[in-house]
Amino acid sequence: MEIEGKVAIVTGAAAGIGAAIAQRLVEGGARVVVADLDGDGAELVRQQLEQIREGSAVAFGGDVSTEESLTAMIAAAQSSFGPVDMFFANAGVGLGSGLAATEDAWELGFQVNVMAHVRAARALVPQWLERGEGYFFSTASAAGLLTQIGSPVYAVTKHGAVAFAEWLRVTYGHKGVRVSCLCPMGVNTNLLNAGSESDDVDAQASAAAVRNSGAVIEPLECADVVMQTVADETFLCLPHPEVLEFFRRKGGDYDRWIGGMQRYQDSLG
């Protein structure tokens, strides 16, 4: 899909991958709603985008996992720019704590990492089917194709995000609704850095597993691969190409792969 002239919503866009995606969209000629729970951060990103191209962005502060905020967010896009063409479901939470993860942690993980995607698709896909075109771009993780050492909440919910994106593509991909799924390893974001600095040993293990498994890239590098994926309209977006080989090894011999992951976990100390 060409992004010039398109109207896009990017969630989790006050920093990191979301802010980088918003920047590349604006540079490519799109108009963007910068949405985030951190409304002040979203406004700061909006101001930065306005310096690239005046009138290119609006900020939206709210909990993007709730139906009320989602409805208001879409309304803000429509009133500012017109019908939404692209939705980047990028907001996410990373939670450690292993089996000690609380019910609240599991609930938060599912609401933000999975149900926010479901609610956005529920609101937008019918409109896109009527118009014959739309793009849903899901940010999952390599953890959604492989797994996440230390964090069952993150591993399970990111698998859910991948599975929902797959279902959308299978169900509506031949009806004009493009769907892609971003599955990076290490990206230099607050989410990764918070794990490294956490007092939680499982969060530390999760961050160490990511950092030691491959290069940690910058958000704009990740966003460049996202933009190429949009242009190509392919499903998997892999800023770390080695993830595909890891995924093939997993599918080719599941028990061997699990054994390798157990040894890798032990090596992290």
CSV table of C-alpha atoms in Angstrom, one decimal, residues 12-232:
chain,number,residue,atom,x,y,z
A,12,GLY,CA,1.9,3.3,21.9
A,13,ALA,CA,3.3,6.2,19.8
A,14,ALA,CA,4.8,8.4,22.6
A,15,ALA,CA,8.1,6.7,22.3
A,16,GLY,CA,10.0,3.8,20.8
A,17,ILE,CA,8.8,1.8,17.9
A,18,GLY,CA,5.4,3.7,17.8
A,19,ALA,CA,7.0,7.1,17.6
A,20,ALA,CA,9.4,5.9,14.9
A,21,ILE,CA,6.5,4.4,12.8
A,22,ALA,CA,4.6,7.7,13.2
A,23,GLN,CA,7.7,9.6,12.0
A,24,ARG,CA,8.2,7.4,8.9
A,25,LEU,CA,4.5,7.7,8.1
A,26,VAL,CA,4.6,11.5,8.2
A,27,GLU,CA,7.8,11.6,6.2
A,28,GLY,CA,6.0,9.4,3.6
A,29,GLY,CA,3.1,11.8,3.3
A,30,ALA,CA,0.5,10.2,5.7
A,31,ARG,CA,-1.4,12.0,8.4
A,32,VAL,CA,-1.2,10.4,11.8
A,33,VAL,CA,-3.0,10.2,15.1
A,34,VAL,CA,-0.3,9.7,17.8
A,35,ALA,CA,-2.1,7.7,20.5
A,36,ASP,CA,-0.7,6.8,23.9
A,37,LEU,CA,-1.6,6.3,27.5
A,38,ASP,CA,1.0,9.0,28.1
A,39,GLY,CA,-0.9,12.0,26.6
A,40,ASP,CA,2.0,14.4,27.3
A,41,GLY,CA,4.4,12.1,25.5
A,42,ALA,CA,2.0,11.8,22.6
A,43,GLU,CA,1.8,15.6,22.4
A,44,LEU,CA,5.6,15.9,22.3
A,45,VAL,CA,5.8,13.5,19.4
A,46,ARG,CA,3.0,15.4,17.6
A,47,GLN,CA,5.1,18.6,18.0
A,48,GLN,CA,8.1,16.9,16.5
A,49,LEU,CA,6.1,15.6,13.6
A,50,GLU,CA,4.7,19.0,12.9
A,51,GLN,CA,8.3,20.2,12.4
A,52,ILE,CA,8.6,17.6,9.6
A,53,ARG,CA,5.3,18.6,8.0
A,54,GLU,CA,2.8,21.1,9.3
A,55,GLY,CA,-0.7,19.7,9.8
A,56,SER,CA,0.5,16.1,9.7
A,57,ALA,CA,-0.4,14.9,13.2
A,58,VAL,CA,-2.7,15.1,16.2
A,59,ALA,CA,-2.2,13.7,19.6
A,60,PHE,CA,-4.5,11.4,21.5
A,61,GLY,CA,-4.1,10.6,25.2
A,62,GLY,CA,-6.0,7.6,26.6
A,63,ASP,CA,-6.1,3.9,27.4
A,64,VAL,CA,-6.1,2.4,23.9
A,65,SER,CA,-7.2,-1.0,25.2
A,66,THR,CA,-10.6,0.3,26.1
A,67,GLU,CA,-13.5,0.5,23.7
A,68,GLU,CA,-14.4,4.1,24.9
A,69,SER,CA,-10.9,5.4,24.2
A,70,LEU,CA,-10.7,3.5,20.9
A,71,THR,CA,-14.0,5.0,19.7
A,72,ALA,CA,-12.8,8.5,20.7
A,73,MET,CA,-9.5,7.9,19.0
A,74,ILE,CA,-11.1,6.9,15.7
A,75,ALA,CA,-13.4,9.9,16.0
A,76,ALA,CA,-10.4,12.2,16.5
A,77,ALA,CA,-8.8,10.8,13.3
A,78,GLN,CA,-12.0,11.3,11.3
A,79,SER,CA,-12.7,14.8,12.5
A,80,SER,CA,-9.1,15.9,11.9
A,81,PHE,CA,-8.2,14.1,8.7
A,82,GLY,CA,-11.0,11.8,7.5
A,83,PRO,CA,-11.7,8.0,7.4
A,84,VAL,CA,-8.9,5.9,8.9
A,85,ASP,CA,-7.0,3.9,6.3
A,86,MET,CA,-4.3,2.3,8.5
A,87,PHE,CA,-4.2,1.2,12.1
A,88,PHE,CA,-0.9,0.3,13.8
A,89,ALA,CA,-1.7,-1.7,16.9
A,90,ASN,CA,1.6,-1.0,18.5
A,91,ALA,CA,0.8,-0.4,22.2
A,92,GLY,CA,2.1,-3.2,24.4
A,93,VAL,CA,3.2,-4.2,27.9
A,94,GLY,CA,6.0,-6.5,29.1
A,95,LEU,CA,5.5,-8.3,32.3
A,96,GLY,CA,7.8,-10.7,34.1
A,97,SER,CA,7.4,-12.6,37.4
A,98,GLY,CA,7.1,-16.1,35.9
A,99,LEU,CA,4.4,-18.3,37.4
A,100,ALA,CA,4.1,-15.7,40.2
A,101,ALA,CA,2.5,-13.3,37.7
A,102,THR,CA,-0.7,-12.1,39.3
A,103,GLU,CA,-4.2,-12.3,37.9
A,104,ASP,CA,-4.0,-8.5,37.4
A,105,ALA,CA,-0.8,-8.9,35.4
A,106,TRP,CA,-2.4,-11.5,33.1
A,107,GLU,CA,-5.5,-9.3,32.7
A,108,LEU,CA,-3.4,-6.3,31.7
A,109,GLY,CA,-1.3,-8.4,29.3
A,110,PHE,CA,-4.4,-9.7,27.5
A,111,GLN,CA,-6.2,-6.4,27.4
A,112,VAL,CA,-3.3,-4.4,26.0
A,113,ASN,CA,-1.4,-7.0,23.9
A,114,VAL,CA,-4.4,-8.9,22.5
A,115,MET,CA,-7.9,-7.4,23.1
A,116,ALA,CA,-6.8,-3.9,22.0
A,117,HIS,CA,-6.1,-5.4,18.6
A,118,VAL,CA,-9.4,-7.2,18.6
A,119,ARG,CA,-11.4,-4.1,19.5
A,120,ALA,CA,-9.6,-2.0,16.9
A,121,ALA,CA,-10.3,-4.6,14.2
A,122,ARG,CA,-13.9,-4.9,15.2
A,123,ALA,CA,-14.3,-1.1,14.8
A,124,LEU,CA,-12.4,-0.6,11.6
A,125,VAL,CA,-12.6,-3.8,9.5
A,126,PRO,CA,-16.3,-3.4,8.6
A,127,GLN,CA,-15.6,0.1,7.3
A,128,TRP,CA,-12.7,-1.1,5.3
A,129,LEU,CA,-14.7,-3.9,3.7
A,130,GLU,CA,-17.3,-1.3,2.6
A,131,ARG,CA,-14.5,0.9,1.1
A,132,GLY,CA,-12.6,-2.1,-0.3
A,133,GLU,CA,-9.3,-1.2,1.4
A,134,GLY,CA,-7.6,-0.9,4.7
A,135,TYR,CA,-4.4,-1.9,6.6
A,136,PHE,CA,-4.1,-3.5,10.0
A,137,PHE,CA,-0.6,-3.7,11.3
A,138,SER,CA,0.0,-5.6,14.5
A,139,THR,CA,3.0,-5.2,16.7
A,140,ALA,CA,3.7,-8.6,18.3
A,141,SER,CA,7.2,-9.8,19.0
A,142,ALA,CA,9.6,-12.6,18.1
A,143,ALA,CA,8.2,-14.0,21.4
A,144,GLY,CA,5.0,-14.5,19.5
A,145,LEU,CA,6.6,-16.9,17.1
A,146,LEU,CA,9.1,-18.4,19.5
A,147,THR,CA,8.6,-17.8,23.2
A,148,GLN,CA,9.9,-15.4,25.9
A,149,ILE,CA,12.2,-16.7,28.6
A,150,GLY,CA,11.1,-15.4,32.0
A,151,SER,CA,7.7,-14.0,31.1
A,152,PRO,CA,4.7,-16.3,30.5
A,153,VAL,CA,2.4,-13.3,30.2
A,154,TYR,CA,4.4,-11.8,27.4
A,155,ALA,CA,5.0,-15.1,25.6
A,156,VAL,CA,1.3,-16.1,25.7
A,157,THR,CA,-0.2,-12.7,24.8
A,158,LYS,CA,2.3,-12.1,22.0
A,159,HIS,CA,1.4,-15.5,20.6
A,160,GLY,CA,-2.2,-14.4,20.8
A,161,ALA,CA,-1.4,-11.2,18.9
A,162,VAL,CA,0.3,-13.2,16.1
A,163,ALA,CA,-2.7,-15.6,16.0
A,164,PHE,CA,-5.2,-12.8,15.7
A,165,ALA,CA,-3.3,-11.1,13.0
A,166,GLU,CA,-3.1,-14.5,11.1
A,167,TRP,CA,-6.8,-14.9,11.5
A,168,LEU,CA,-7.5,-11.4,10.1
A,169,ARG,CA,-5.3,-12.0,7.1
A,170,VAL,CA,-6.9,-15.4,6.3
A,171,THR,CA,-10.4,-14.1,6.8
A,172,TYR,CA,-10.2,-10.7,5.1
A,173,GLY,CA,-7.0,-10.5,3.2
A,174,HIS,CA,-8.7,-11.4,-0.1
A,175,LYS,CA,-11.3,-8.7,0.5
A,176,GLY,CA,-9.0,-5.7,0.4
A,177,VAL,CA,-7.9,-5.7,4.1
A,178,ARG,CA,-4.2,-5.9,4.3
A,179,VAL,CA,-2.7,-7.4,7.5
A,180,SER,CA,0.9,-7.6,8.7
A,181,CYS,CA,2.5,-8.6,11.9
A,182,LEU,CA,5.7,-7.1,13.4
A,183,CYS,CA,7.9,-9.7,15.2
A,184,PRO,CA,11.2,-8.1,16.2
A,185,MET,CA,13.8,-9.3,18.7
A,186,GLY,CA,15.7,-6.5,20.5
A,187,VAL,CA,14.8,-2.9,19.9
A,188,ASN,CA,16.3,-0.1,22.0
A,189,THR,CA,13.1,1.0,23.7
A,190,ASN,CA,11.8,1.7,27.2
A,191,LEU,CA,10.2,-1.7,27.3
A,192,LEU,CA,13.5,-3.5,26.8
A,193,ASN,CA,15.5,-1.2,29.0
A,194,ALA,CA,13.0,-1.4,31.9
A,195,GLY,CA,13.5,-5.1,32.0
A,196,SER,CA,17.2,-4.8,32.2
A,197,GLU,CA,16.9,-2.3,35.1
A,198,SER,CA,14.2,-4.2,37.0
A,199,ASP,CA,14.6,-5.8,40.4
A,200,ASP,CA,12.5,-8.7,39.2
A,201,VAL,CA,14.8,-11.6,38.3
A,202,ASP,CA,12.3,-12.9,35.6
A,203,ALA,CA,12.2,-9.5,34.0
A,204,GLN,CA,16.0,-9.3,34.0
A,205,ALA,CA,16.1,-12.8,32.4
A,206,SER,CA,13.7,-11.8,29.7
A,207,ALA,CA,15.7,-8.7,28.8
A,208,ALA,CA,19.0,-10.6,28.9
A,209,ALA,CA,17.6,-13.3,26.7
A,210,VAL,CA,16.6,-10.7,24.1
A,211,ARG,CA,19.9,-8.7,24.3
A,212,ASN,CA,22.1,-11.8,24.0
A,213,SER,CA,20.2,-13.4,21.1
A,214,GLY,CA,21.0,-10.8,18.5
A,215,ALA,CA,21.6,-7.2,17.6
A,216,VAL,CA,19.6,-4.5,19.5
A,217,ILE,CA,18.4,-2.2,16.7
A,218,GLU,CA,17.2,1.4,17.0
A,219,PRO,CA,13.4,2.2,16.6
A,220,LEU,CA,13.9,4.0,13.3
A,221,GLU,CA,15.6,1.0,11.9
A,222,CYS,CA,12.7,-1.1,12.9
A,223,ALA,CA,10.3,1.4,11.4
A,224,ASP,CA,12.1,1.3,8.1
A,225,VAL,CA,11.4,-2.4,7.9
A,226,VAL,CA,7.7,-1.7,8.8
A,227,MET,CA,7.4,0.7,5.9
A,228,GLN,CA,8.9,-1.8,3.5
A,229,THR,CA,6.5,-4.4,4.7
A,230,VAL,CA,3.6,-2.0,4.1
A,231,ALA,CA,4.9,-1.4,0.6
A,232,ASP,CA,5.2,-5.1,-0.1
